[in-house]
XYZ file of C-alpha atoms in Angstrom:
735
model
C 34.961 -32.816 -81.862
C 31.521 -31.444 -82.795
C 28.878 -31.291 -80.106
C 26.565 -34.270 -80.004
C 22.923 -33.402 -80.640
C 20.422 -34.317 -77.924
C 16.850 -35.388 -78.576
C 13.715 -35.252 -76.484
C 12.806 -38.886 -77.191
C 13.811 -41.955 -79.185
C 11.138 -41.092 -81.730
C 12.697 -37.667 -82.204
C 16.137 -39.238 -82.591
C 14.861 -41.710 -85.213
C 13.044 -38.967 -87.131
C 16.201 -36.842 -87.255
C 18.233 -39.863 -88.410
C 15.791 -40.563 -91.257
C 15.975 -36.953 -92.385
C 19.757 -36.964 -92.340
C 19.890 -40.249 -94.212
C 17.584 -38.939 -96.932
C 19.850 -35.965 -97.678
C 23.501 -35.438 -98.547
C 26.226 -36.742 -96.280
C 27.315 -33.247 -95.286
C 25.495 -31.267 -92.589
C 25.078 -28.281 -94.902
C 26.257 -28.399 -98.504
C 26.542 -25.038 -100.234
C 28.239 -26.079 -103.466
C 28.000 -25.189 -107.156
C 25.584 -27.442 -109.055
C 26.578 -28.934 -112.412
C 24.026 -30.311 -114.842
C 26.487 -32.540 -116.685
C 28.220 -35.666 -115.419
C 31.594 -35.724 -113.698
C 33.812 -37.758 -116.004
C 37.043 -39.513 -115.024
C 39.480 -38.240 -112.381
C 38.852 -41.269 -110.139
C 42.495 -41.472 -109.017
C 42.800 -37.721 -108.477
C 39.575 -37.679 -106.485
C 40.801 -40.471 -104.207
C 44.152 -38.728 -103.689
C 42.506 -35.413 -102.897
C 40.129 -36.983 -100.376
C 43.079 -38.684 -98.706
C 44.865 -35.341 -98.391
C 41.739 -33.739 -96.917
C 41.557 -36.427 -94.243
C 45.117 -35.637 -93.145
C 45.488 -31.879 -93.626
C 43.516 -28.724 -92.822
C 44.588 -26.713 -95.882
C 44.780 -28.298 -99.322
C 45.175 -26.179 -102.461
C 44.430 -27.646 -105.882
C 46.832 -25.894 -108.242
C 46.837 -26.004 -112.049
C 46.427 -24.028 -115.231
C 43.297 -22.286 -116.442
C 40.651 -24.726 -117.612
C 42.291 -27.794 -116.097
C 39.238 -28.612 -113.939
C 40.354 -27.481 -110.477
C 36.939 -26.264 -109.358
C 35.044 -29.298 -110.634
C 37.394 -31.719 -108.877
C 37.231 -29.719 -105.642
C 33.419 -29.654 -105.723
C 33.256 -33.418 -106.245
C 35.652 -33.943 -103.330
C 33.661 -31.619 -101.060
C 30.473 -33.552 -101.857
C 32.081 -36.684 -100.462
C 33.307 -35.223 -97.187
C 31.031 -36.558 -94.465
C 29.515 -35.029 -91.341
C 30.744 -31.502 -91.929
C 29.210 -28.211 -93.000
C 30.431 -27.099 -96.430
C 30.464 -23.490 -97.653
C 31.720 -22.121 -100.971
C 33.688 -18.869 -101.072
C 33.723 -17.730 -104.706
C 36.520 -15.250 -105.395
C 36.470 -15.363 -109.190
C 34.154 -12.354 -109.573
C 36.120 -10.130 -107.220
C 37.707 -7.124 -108.873
C 39.217 -5.648 -105.698
C 41.518 -7.491 -103.270
C 40.021 -5.681 -100.263
C 36.742 -7.537 -100.887
C 38.214 -10.940 -99.973
C 37.132 -10.843 -96.317
C 33.686 -9.713 -97.443
C 33.436 -12.724 -99.780
C 34.181 -15.070 -96.868
C 31.622 -13.259 -94.718
C 28.919 -13.454 -97.390
C 29.492 -17.193 -97.886
C 29.028 -17.713 -94.148
C 26.115 -15.289 -93.757
C 28.143 -13.002 -91.459
C 27.296 -9.296 -91.225
C 29.597 -6.479 -90.220
C 29.067 -4.899 -86.808
C 29.653 -1.272 -85.998
C 33.142 -0.758 -84.624
C 34.223 -4.378 -85.180
C 36.491 -5.480 -88.025
C 34.694 -7.863 -90.376
C 37.478 -10.458 -90.117
C 37.085 -10.449 -86.328
C 33.364 -11.156 -86.717
C 34.101 -13.997 -89.154
C 36.589 -15.534 -86.707
C 34.025 -15.385 -83.910
C 31.420 -16.980 -86.178
C 33.653 -19.941 -86.999
C 35.225 -20.387 -83.584
C 32.862 -23.243 -82.705
C 31.678 -24.474 -86.112
C 32.994 -27.488 -87.988
C 33.213 -26.207 -91.545
C 34.923 -27.091 -94.797
C 35.431 -23.929 -96.848
C 35.781 -24.440 -100.588
C 37.669 -21.278 -101.567
C 37.504 -21.045 -105.341
C 39.623 -19.040 -107.821
C 42.229 -17.489 -105.541
C 44.917 -16.683 -108.112
C 44.222 -12.949 -108.527
C 43.976 -12.290 -104.765
C 46.582 -14.747 -103.445
C 48.124 -12.535 -100.768
C 44.801 -11.389 -99.329
C 43.357 -14.896 -99.450
C 46.446 -16.296 -97.735
C 46.063 -13.783 -94.897
C 42.394 -14.622 -94.299
C 42.912 -18.391 -94.540
C 45.896 -18.193 -92.179
C 43.835 -16.315 -89.611
C 40.967 -18.815 -89.898
C 43.207 -21.845 -89.459
C 44.984 -20.257 -86.496
C 41.851 -19.074 -84.712
C 39.207 -21.657 -85.637
C 40.313 -25.204 -84.760
C 37.454 -26.968 -86.599
C 37.793 -25.096 -89.889
C 39.288 -26.819 -92.937
C 40.047 -25.186 -96.287
C 40.046 -26.677 -99.783
C 41.253 -23.999 -102.195
C 41.644 -23.798 -105.965
C 44.175 -21.497 -107.567
C 46.593 -21.145 -110.452
C 49.345 -20.697 -107.868
C 49.880 -21.843 -104.306
C 48.726 -19.616 -101.450
C 52.076 -20.115 -99.668
C 50.229 -20.315 -96.356
C 51.634 -22.157 -93.301
C 51.059 -25.945 -93.419
C 49.565 -25.723 -96.894
C 49.505 -28.957 -98.908
C 49.596 -28.316 -102.649
C 47.814 -30.778 -104.904
C 48.903 -30.226 -108.528
C 46.342 -31.001 -111.221
C 47.235 -31.676 -114.838
C 45.420 -32.700 -118.020
C 43.125 -35.717 -118.063
C 45.221 -37.971 -120.350
C 43.132 -41.068 -121.203
C 40.002 -39.746 -119.525
C 39.923 -36.817 -121.948
C 38.459 -39.047 -124.671
C 35.663 -40.145 -122.323
C 34.986 -36.478 -121.544
C 34.934 -35.534 -125.238
C 32.485 -38.321 -126.120
C 30.196 -37.535 -123.178
C 30.035 -33.806 -123.976
C 29.742 -34.315 -127.744
C 27.022 -36.922 -127.322
C 28.581 -39.022 -130.092
C 31.257 -41.725 -130.454
C 31.974 -41.101 -134.156
C 35.601 -41.200 -135.434
C 37.277 -42.367 -132.233
C 40.727 -42.097 -133.796
C 40.222 -38.405 -134.619
C 38.781 -37.752 -131.140
C 41.862 -39.318 -129.532
C 44.090 -37.131 -131.694
C 42.156 -33.987 -130.735
C 42.399 -34.783 -127.016
C 46.103 -35.474 -127.292
C 46.695 -32.171 -129.072
C 44.661 -30.363 -126.410
C 46.840 -31.912 -123.662
C 43.718 -33.273 -122.015
C 42.802 -29.839 -120.597
C 39.076 -30.208 -119.797
C 37.978 -26.710 -120.843
C 39.655 -27.013 -124.240
C 38.353 -30.579 -124.660
C 34.798 -29.474 -123.885
C 35.022 -26.537 -126.303
C 36.173 -28.888 -129.024
C 33.510 -31.469 -128.172
C 30.715 -28.940 -128.487
C 32.102 -27.584 -131.728
C 32.295 -31.128 -133.079
C 28.498 -31.076 -133.337
C 28.863 -28.690 -136.287
C 32.460 -29.405 -137.381
C 33.354 -33.119 -137.808
C 36.236 -34.397 -135.607
C 38.310 -35.239 -138.686
C 38.189 -31.609 -139.793
C 38.879 -30.375 -136.280
C 42.162 -32.291 -136.271
C 43.372 -30.279 -139.248
C 42.163 -27.008 -137.728
C 44.199 -27.773 -134.628
C 47.296 -27.952 -136.746
C 46.793 -24.379 -137.832
C 45.014 -22.682 -134.939
C 46.133 -24.272 -131.667
C 49.503 -25.448 -130.426
C 48.891 -26.752 -126.929
C 51.845 -29.138 -126.960
C 54.610 -26.669 -127.743
C 55.533 -26.200 -124.099
C 54.363 -27.818 -120.881
C 54.852 -24.628 -118.878
C 51.873 -22.801 -117.381
C 52.408 -19.625 -119.395
C 52.228 -21.594 -122.642
C 49.046 -23.282 -121.499
C 47.605 -19.850 -120.714
C 48.398 -18.643 -124.242
C 46.871 -21.823 -125.585
C 43.645 -21.130 -123.718
C 43.485 -17.695 -125.322
C 44.075 -19.309 -128.728
C 41.289 -21.794 -127.997
C 38.942 -18.892 -127.260
C 40.087 -17.087 -130.406
C 39.534 -20.190 -132.475
C 36.015 -20.614 -131.081
C 35.321 -16.936 -131.715
C 36.440 -17.190 -135.342
C 33.930 -19.967 -135.949
C 31.024 -17.733 -134.911
C 28.803 -16.035 -137.461
C 29.076 -12.212 -137.652
C 25.817 -11.917 -135.714
C 27.081 -14.242 -132.981
C 30.388 -12.381 -132.809
C 28.570 -9.056 -132.353
C 26.578 -10.375 -129.396
C 29.664 -12.087 -127.961
C 31.762 -8.917 -127.759
C 28.915 -6.704 -126.512
C 28.296 -8.989 -123.526
C 31.822 -8.211 -122.306
C 30.630 -5.235 -120.206
C 28.368 -7.422 -118.028
C 30.710 -9.064 -115.504
C 27.785 -9.813 -113.207
C 26.069 -12.063 -115.727
C 22.927 -11.327 -117.692
C 19.447 -12.430 -118.637
C 17.704 -12.287 -121.989
C 16.379 -8.755 -121.449
C 19.734 -6.994 -121.093
C 21.287 -9.264 -123.732
C 18.685 -8.000 -126.209
C 19.405 -4.407 -125.187
C 23.158 -4.631 -125.839
C 22.636 -6.645 -129.015
C 19.958 -4.356 -130.390
C 17.517 -7.143 -131.231
C 16.430 -10.732 -130.510
C 19.183 -12.896 -129.025
C 17.700 -16.350 -128.493
C 19.409 -17.950 -131.485
C 22.901 -16.381 -131.186
C 22.903 -16.739 -127.405
C 22.138 -20.455 -127.645
C 24.969 -20.731 -130.160
C 27.359 -19.075 -127.701
C 26.160 -21.410 -124.962
C 26.597 -24.458 -127.186
C 30.207 -23.431 -127.854
C 30.811 -22.866 -124.105
C 31.530 -19.186 -124.625
C 28.749 -18.389 -122.158
C 27.442 -20.634 -119.417
C 23.981 -20.788 -117.894
C 23.906 -20.764 -114.109
C 21.473 -22.431 -111.709
C 19.312 -19.300 -111.460
C 18.809 -19.213 -115.245
C 21.139 -16.267 -115.843
C 24.068 -16.453 -118.236
C 27.633 -15.350 -117.741
C 31.032 -15.478 -119.406
C 34.011 -17.046 -117.733
C 36.379 -14.252 -116.857
C 39.114 -15.117 -119.341
C 36.522 -15.350 -122.134
C 34.949 -12.041 -121.085
C 38.316 -10.293 -121.199
C 38.884 -11.675 -124.693
C 35.441 -10.389 -125.726
C 36.226 -6.942 -124.321
C 39.324 -6.751 -126.525
C 37.152 -7.472 -129.561
C 34.691 -4.788 -128.401
C 37.475 -2.197 -128.318
C 38.751 -3.308 -131.717
C 35.334 -2.680 -133.269
C 34.927 0.718 -131.588
C 31.677 -0.318 -129.870
C 32.634 0.265 -126.242
C 30.926 3.667 -125.853
C 27.603 2.755 -127.461
C 27.416 -0.578 -125.595
C 28.226 1.082 -122.268
C 25.532 3.700 -122.874
C 22.908 1.032 -123.537
C 23.851 -0.859 -120.381
C 23.806 2.254 -118.164
C 20.403 3.347 -119.499
C 18.931 -0.094 -118.866
C 20.389 -0.316 -115.350
C 19.021 3.128 -114.503
C 15.604 1.870 -115.559
C 15.938 -0.925 -113.008
C 16.853 1.601 -110.335
C 14.068 4.071 -111.111
C 11.351 2.307 -109.016
C 13.353 3.199 -105.915
C 12.758 6.864 -106.744
C 9.086 6.605 -107.614
C 7.741 3.870 -105.331
C 7.519 3.806 -101.549
C 8.248 0.083 -101.496
C 9.631 -2.239 -104.138
C 7.907 -5.357 -105.389
C 9.796 -8.623 -104.677
C 10.680 -9.032 -108.362
C 12.107 -5.495 -108.454
C 14.283 -6.294 -105.458
C 15.464 -9.523 -107.098
C 16.358 -7.607 -110.265
C 18.503 -5.177 -108.304
C 20.258 -8.045 -106.543
C 20.847 -9.812 -109.863
C 22.363 -6.694 -111.425
C 24.432 -5.595 -108.437
C 27.805 -6.524 -109.944
C 26.883 -4.937 -113.260
C 25.737 -1.749 -111.520
C 28.972 -1.614 -109.530
C 31.001 -2.111 -112.717
C 29.090 0.641 -114.498
C 29.351 2.945 -111.471
C 33.135 2.610 -111.348
C 34.124 2.182 -115.004
C 31.439 3.249 -117.441
C 30.495 6.703 -116.148
C 32.363 9.913 -115.423
C 32.352 11.160 -111.795
C 30.135 14.142 -112.665
C 27.482 12.036 -114.441
C 24.345 12.247 -112.257
C 23.358 8.746 -113.299
C 26.074 7.457 -110.976
C 23.839 8.611 -108.133
C 20.962 6.415 -109.328
C 23.282 3.415 -109.801
C 24.623 4.087 -106.321
C 21.125 3.824 -104.828
C 20.726 0.403 -106.484
C 24.033 -0.701 -105.006
C 23.146 0.682 -101.589
C 19.877 -1.245 -101.513
C 21.717 -4.506 -102.129
C 24.552 -3.578 -99.753
C 22.071 -3.154 -96.907
C 20.257 -6.399 -97.742
C 23.528 -8.341 -97.805
C 25.258 -6.573 -94.931
C 27.942 -4.842 -97.031
C 27.995 -1.850 -94.690
C 31.617 -0.848 -95.262
C 31.056 -0.794 -99.016
C 27.838 1.172 -98.560
C 29.751 3.782 -96.583
C 32.376 4.096 -99.309
C 29.721 4.582 -101.993
C 27.897 7.184 -99.918
C 31.108 9.156 -99.355
C 31.559 9.395 -103.122
C 28.059 10.336 -104.201
C 27.044 12.683 -101.384
C 30.197 14.689 -101.904
C 29.853 14.878 -105.696
C 26.117 15.181 -106.307
C 24.423 18.563 -106.580
C 22.290 19.567 -103.598
C 19.126 19.576 -105.717
C 19.855 16.317 -107.562
C 16.690 14.220 -107.823
C 18.330 10.988 -106.721
C 20.128 12.577 -103.769
C 17.028 11.908 -101.659
C 17.670 8.171 -101.710
C 21.347 8.590 -100.891
C 20.392 10.656 -97.826
C 17.933 7.947 -96.790
C 20.637 5.283 -96.940
C 23.025 7.593 -95.106
C 20.463 7.684 -92.282
C 20.123 3.892 -92.248
C 23.904 3.469 -92.190
C 24.163 5.913 -89.305
C 21.563 3.842 -87.418
C 23.645 0.710 -88.005
C 26.780 2.475 -86.774
C 24.902 3.950 -83.779
C 25.415 7.566 -84.872
C 21.940 8.466 -83.661
C 21.934 12.255 -84.109
C 23.301 11.919 -87.654
C 20.683 9.290 -88.439
C 17.869 11.703 -87.563
C 19.605 14.564 -89.403
C 20.015 12.593 -92.647
C 16.412 11.317 -92.512
C 15.041 14.826 -92.053
C 17.231 16.058 -94.941
C 15.867 13.263 -97.134
C 12.271 14.274 -96.329
C 13.051 17.929 -97.043
C 14.722 17.042 -100.369
C 11.751 14.882 -101.375
C 9.346 17.729 -100.616
C 11.444 20.138 -102.705
C 11.542 17.668 -105.606
C 7.851 16.783 -105.421
C 8.604 13.135 -104.551
C 5.409 12.554 -102.584
C 5.219 8.895 -103.609
C 8.149 7.933 -101.369
C 7.157 9.959 -98.281
C 5.657 6.897 -96.592
C 9.023 5.151 -96.749
C 11.044 8.215 -95.753
C 8.987 8.795 -92.606
C 9.438 5.108 -91.774
C 13.189 5.635 -92.077
C 12.890 8.657 -89.780
C 11.022 6.476 -87.273
C 13.888 3.988 -87.376
C 16.327 6.802 -86.632
C 14.251 8.076 -83.700
C 13.807 4.545 -82.358
C 17.558 3.900 -82.428
C 18.096 6.979 -80.268
C 15.402 5.933 -77.771
C 13.022 8.763 -78.710
C 9.759 6.909 -78.076
C 7.379 9.814 -78.699
C 8.854 10.821 -82.045
C 9.113 7.214 -83.188
C 5.344 6.806 -82.917
C 4.765 10.232 -84.486
C 6.946 9.394 -87.516
C 5.231 6.042 -88.039
C 1.791 7.641 -87.929
C 2.972 10.280 -90.415
C 4.268 7.468 -92.610
C 0.867 5.779 -92.586
C -0.899 9.075 -93.340
C 1.285 9.746 -96.376
C 0.974 6.168 -97.568
C -2.814 6.188 -97.429
C -2.914 9.546 -99.180
C -0.712 8.263 -102.017
C -2.216 4.775 -102.303
C 0.927 2.997 -101.062
C -0.953 0.032 -99.579
C 2.059 -2.255 -99.141
C 4.213 0.475 -97.637
C 1.353 1.378 -95.297
C 1.201 -2.263 -94.212
C 4.935 -2.267 -93.426
C 4.634 0.927 -91.359
C 1.553 -0.507 -89.638
C 3.532 -3.594 -88.666
C 6.265 -1.371 -87.201
C 3.732 0.713 -85.281
C 2.029 -2.468 -84.092
C 5.300 -3.659 -82.565
C 5.805 -0.258 -80.919
C 2.306 -0.386 -79.425
C 2.919 -3.910 -78.176
C 6.047 -2.727 -76.376
C 3.975 0.014 -74.732
C 1.405 -2.523 -73.548
C -1.352 -1.439 -75.967
C -2.106 -4.990 -77.071
C -5.570 -4.410 -78.517
C -4.467 -1.516 -80.746
C -1.420 -3.481 -81.833
C -3.609 -6.436 -82.766
C -5.953 -4.320 -84.878
C -3.038 -2.896 -86.868
C -1.302 -6.190 -87.551
C -4.483 -7.968 -88.587
C -5.110 -5.272 -91.208
C -1.496 -5.354 -92.417
C -0.938 -9.117 -92.683
C -3.247 -9.893 -95.655
C -1.593 -7.157 -97.743
C 1.937 -8.230 -96.819
C 1.283 -11.902 -97.520
C 0.239 -11.081 -101.072
C 2.781 -8.405 -101.991
C 5.786 -8.394 -99.631
C 9.000 -10.422 -99.523
C 9.025 -13.516 -97.270
C 11.423 -11.919 -94.765
C 9.056 -8.945 -94.312
C 6.054 -11.261 -93.926
C 7.974 -13.348 -91.372
C 8.524 -10.285 -89.171
C 4.842 -9.347 -89.280
C 3.704 -12.897 -88.537
C 6.095 -13.000 -85.556
C 4.551 -9.774 -84.257
C 1.104 -11.354 -84.578
C 2.394 -14.332 -82.592
C 3.635 -12.065 -79.810
C 0.254 -10.337 -79.638
C -1.507 -13.700 -79.367
C 0.955 -14.644 -76.635
C 0.115 -11.520 -74.656
C -3.580 -12.357 -75.019
C -2.969 -15.852 -73.641
C -3.983 -17.560 -76.898
C -1.263 -20.203 -77.000
C -2.679 -22.116 -79.965
C -2.705 -19.054 -82.198
C 0.675 -17.898 -80.920
C 2.201 -21.290 -81.619
C 0.782 -21.367 -85.137
C 2.026 -17.841 -85.880
C 5.526 -18.602 -84.643
C 5.632 -21.800 -86.703
C 4.571 -19.889 -89.818
C 7.196 -17.232 -89.179
C 9.870 -19.889 -88.660
C 9.058 -21.533 -91.979
C 9.159 -18.188 -93.806
C 12.599 -17.340 -92.380
C 14.052 -20.862 -92.305
C 16.758 -20.027 -94.882
C 18.219 -17.248 -92.691
C 19.723 -18.735 -89.490
C 19.776 -15.387 -87.694
C 16.282 -14.275 -88.635
C 14.727 -17.582 -87.574
C 15.941 -17.337 -83.958
C 13.048 -15.182 -82.730
C 10.487 -17.595 -84.150
C 12.219 -20.568 -82.520
C 12.195 -18.628 -79.254
C 8.495 -17.940 -79.737
C 7.788 -21.645 -80.052
C 9.948 -22.215 -76.966
C 7.933 -19.751 -74.875
C 4.721 -21.436 -76.015
C 6.197 -24.815 -75.065
C 6.999 -23.588 -71.545
C 3.534 -22.087 -71.057
C 2.037 -25.376 -72.298
C 3.936 -27.333 -69.639
C 6.697 -28.698 -71.907
C 9.372 -27.113 -69.745
C 12.436 -29.115 -70.737
C 11.708 -28.711 -74.443
C 11.246 -24.967 -74.031
C 14.479 -24.636 -72.057
C 16.439 -26.564 -74.689
C 15.208 -24.279 -77.451
C 15.765 -21.088 -75.473
C 19.263 -22.210 -74.482
C 20.050 -23.079 -78.093
C 18.975 -19.645 -79.296
C 20.872 -17.843 -76.544
C 24.027 -19.763 -77.444
C 23.640 -18.916 -81.128
C 22.878 -15.271 -80.364
C 26.085 -15.092 -78.355
C 28.182 -16.856 -81.025
C 26.727 -14.822 -83.901
C 26.466 -11.549 -81.946
C 22.733 -11.202 -82.620
C 21.172 -9.216 -79.760
C 17.535 -9.579 -78.812
C 15.123 -6.648 -78.521
C 14.571 -5.632 -74.903
C 10.828 -6.371 -74.838
C 11.296 -9.807 -76.354
C 14.271 -10.608 -74.114
C 12.098 -9.974 -71.060
C 9.538 -12.497 -72.350
C 12.090 -15.218 -73.026
C 13.792 -14.615 -69.669
C 10.445 -14.894 -67.875
C 9.828 -18.224 -69.623
C 13.220 -19.521 -68.501
C 12.497 -18.374 -64.932
C 9.161 -20.173 -64.976
C 10.797 -23.360 -66.254
C 13.518 -23.111 -63.608
C 10.872 -22.877 -60.876
C 8.940 -25.791 -62.346
C 11.792 -28.256 -62.951
C 14.253 -29.859 -60.611
C 17.735 -28.353 -60.743
C 19.093 -31.477 -62.446
C 16.384 -31.453 -65.142
C 16.832 -27.734 -65.788
C 20.609 -28.092 -66.098
C 20.207 -31.093 -68.378
C 17.881 -29.127 -70.637
C 20.252 -26.132 -70.714
C 23.209 -28.287 -71.709
C 21.157 -30.100 -74.333
C 20.078 -26.824 -75.901
C 23.590 -25.402 -76.015
C 24.660 -28.423 -78.079
C 22.007 -27.822 -80.759
C 22.758 -26.274 -84.130
C 20.177 -24.073 -85.838
C 18.904 -26.869 -88.088
C 18.221 -29.186 -85.148
C 16.636 -26.347 -83.154
C 14.334 -25.426 -86.038
C 13.249 -29.023 -86.589
C 12.527 -29.385 -82.877
C 10.645 -26.083 -82.711
C 8.371 -27.115 -85.580
C 7.256 -30.263 -83.755
C 3.453 -30.219 -84.125
C 2.952 -31.399 -80.550
C 4.759 -28.412 -79.049
C 1.421 -26.736 -78.224
C -0.790 -28.877 -76.061
C -3.196 -28.437 -73.172
C -1.518 -26.545 -70.371
C -0.098 -28.674 -67.558
C 0.727 -26.913 -64.299
C 3.854 -27.772 -62.372
C 3.643 -28.923 -58.754
C 4.901 -25.520 -57.564
C 2.289 -23.699 -59.672
C -0.486 -25.894 -58.254
C 0.637 -25.091 -54.703
C 0.621 -21.361 -55.481
C -2.866 -21.607 -57.004
C -4.169 -23.507 -53.950
C -2.827 -20.821 -51.577
C -4.303 -18.035 -53.740
C -7.636 -19.889 -53.667
C -7.512 -19.783 -49.854
C -7.484 -15.984 -50.070
C -3.764 -15.366 -49.513
C -2.100 -12.347 -51.050
C 1.028 -12.744 -53.148
C 3.136 -11.536 -50.241
C 1.592 -14.138 -47.918
C 2.145 -16.901 -50.495
C 5.800 -15.838 -50.838
C 6.310 -15.915 -47.076
C 4.618 -19.313 -46.757
C 6.720 -20.939 -49.531
C 9.969 -19.093 -48.811
C 10.205 -17.621 -52.303
C 10.330 -14.033 -53.572
C 7.251 -11.883 -54.073
C 8.302 -11.392 -57.740
C 8.419 -15.163 -58.300
C 4.885 -15.550 -56.976
C 3.684 -12.769 -59.286
C 5.345 -14.559 -62.201
C 3.664 -17.857 -61.295
C 0.230 -16.260 -61.024
C 0.650 -14.408 -64.329
C 1.887 -17.494 -66.190
C -0.875 -19.743 -64.807
C -3.512 -17.224 -65.876
C -1.903 -16.996 -69.325
C -1.672 -20.781 -69.703
C -5.295 -21.272 -68.624
C -6.601 -18.211 -70.531
C -8.008 -16.611 -67.380
C -8.449 -12.837 -67.302
C -8.679 -12.193 -63.542
C -7.602 -13.454 -60.129
C -11.240 -14.263 -59.348
C -11.407 -16.579 -62.362
C -8.198 -18.256 -61.140
C -9.790 -18.890 -57.714
C -12.923 -20.290 -59.386
C -10.799 -22.587 -61.565
C -8.885 -23.861 -58.517
C -12.100 -24.603 -56.610
C -13.523 -26.570 -59.570
C -10.333 -28.594 -60.151
């Protein structure tokens, strides 16, 4: 059973209930969004939900286009009180990427020396999750292995899969899905937006065997071709009822695509086939490049005929079976080479800023993420191994791999390009930089420094001064990972020097934030504060939210060290909001709010939040930086001294039962920062200090350790914003 959430008051409980009631029934719902209505399938939906209530693995099996995914999504929406995650396998071109797809859906990152599947199993060991695993048919064996391991090792995990064939996994329940029968007419009318010629519509749906994809294609075409005429075209172009076997239905789907293709104008057909080399989807810009001119009109025609679909992010893509059909037409017309060349040139243009700029703009980063699958396809299939442009495409892929945690894939790409590229290749600099970052991740410290220094040397030889700020920052990361404190600071200062010289304001701000954190760790709070205050305005305007969140957290820590709890609390809240979509990144900000809560006298609340974050760090294997861990541990020690044992234990247990959503909501409580309230023990310590006792004498009098007394004195001074022991004595005498 899932852990029951605990609340600090009835008001908190009621507020959380209202928020849950105002949203979906699931705890977290990560599901595909459809703009059109779900039509029919009431009986199938009820049957599928019944199976999900009784079994942990249910696979919806049926032919292409029969509506497996749509039915599964609708069922997942109706499952209550469970986290839902979608694992999309349809875009995978390599079976060995299946585990990675599961990890990405769950936000799990690979750890050095630990198999990714092992990390996924640890992540899900204590989570109640329904995984919607979509489009398994081309990776059945690999998917079966991963699902089997999850069901065996994660007792609260449930899987709803869609596939053209069963997974053949232990305890699998197969739910076969067929055509829509009577509901097909309702679907046709809804998609066509017209109820004209009901008799002809019924005939069309019958001939199409009620397969939703074919019905929808026909419905959209009926806007330009009357249903009565479509009936006669079906006689000549489609034969869906010749055999009820799956292979026949597959051939019929291809014929349906062919029929739709034949109804396109020559201009529409040209665009259709040239989009076949973009498996990662596309926007208007690249569509115009491959087409050689404006595409708005033909692209809308393709969308209207369901030959391309528009996704939630505004990009278009072809369903895989349609894309493969389009690629055949591309080969037939002898346009593969020229289309591939256009795509590669355009992708290289998107990768070029990484070579010429010390830091990318957020929109440039988004573009590289959007085109990752297309870049990978071009890297593997559209270019010869000795084509230097593969090196530039590789740097695009590496950027995204590091952002998404695809470290194994990044290593494989680096092995290819570093071994093949010429030593003086212009883009080799970036590959060396990523080799350094990968070595840092894998704790190969000496190699990390070596690769970073090689990257700097290559950039100097190639005259790439504009990226020196970033390269020295990478070198600082390598030195820091090896514990070389002196060289870390030196590299960061060199980074800032180069950045200022080259006008890289944003990159300078990032390096300044890193140096600020280093200074804070060394106890140079004033210098750290000056740096971060200069960097923050630049980062807030130009940097990605995750970068801004890190800098704002650093500013919060500096305020905390200065004893300014109000500012610290506000900074940590801002950082938490900026990183709220990343459960791992938000932990430090929640902890910051927890420390502020403890220093403000809200001990139980602070303990709950700190315990929650420690539990999640342990489950997700997210270590805390040493300096920050000392601060959170000191806050827990202070709370333990200030609370009774029963209250402290109660708070610990309550925190361990929190999930990240509940912890974040609690941490953002506006009343978390209030006027400091001293505990009874703290007041006794202050009274004894006011009498002139030393810390050692206070410890002996109270029977506690000298270190505990020092902690109490420090925390009281911080909470009351007092800079000296004399001010503490004066405060005690006046209160």
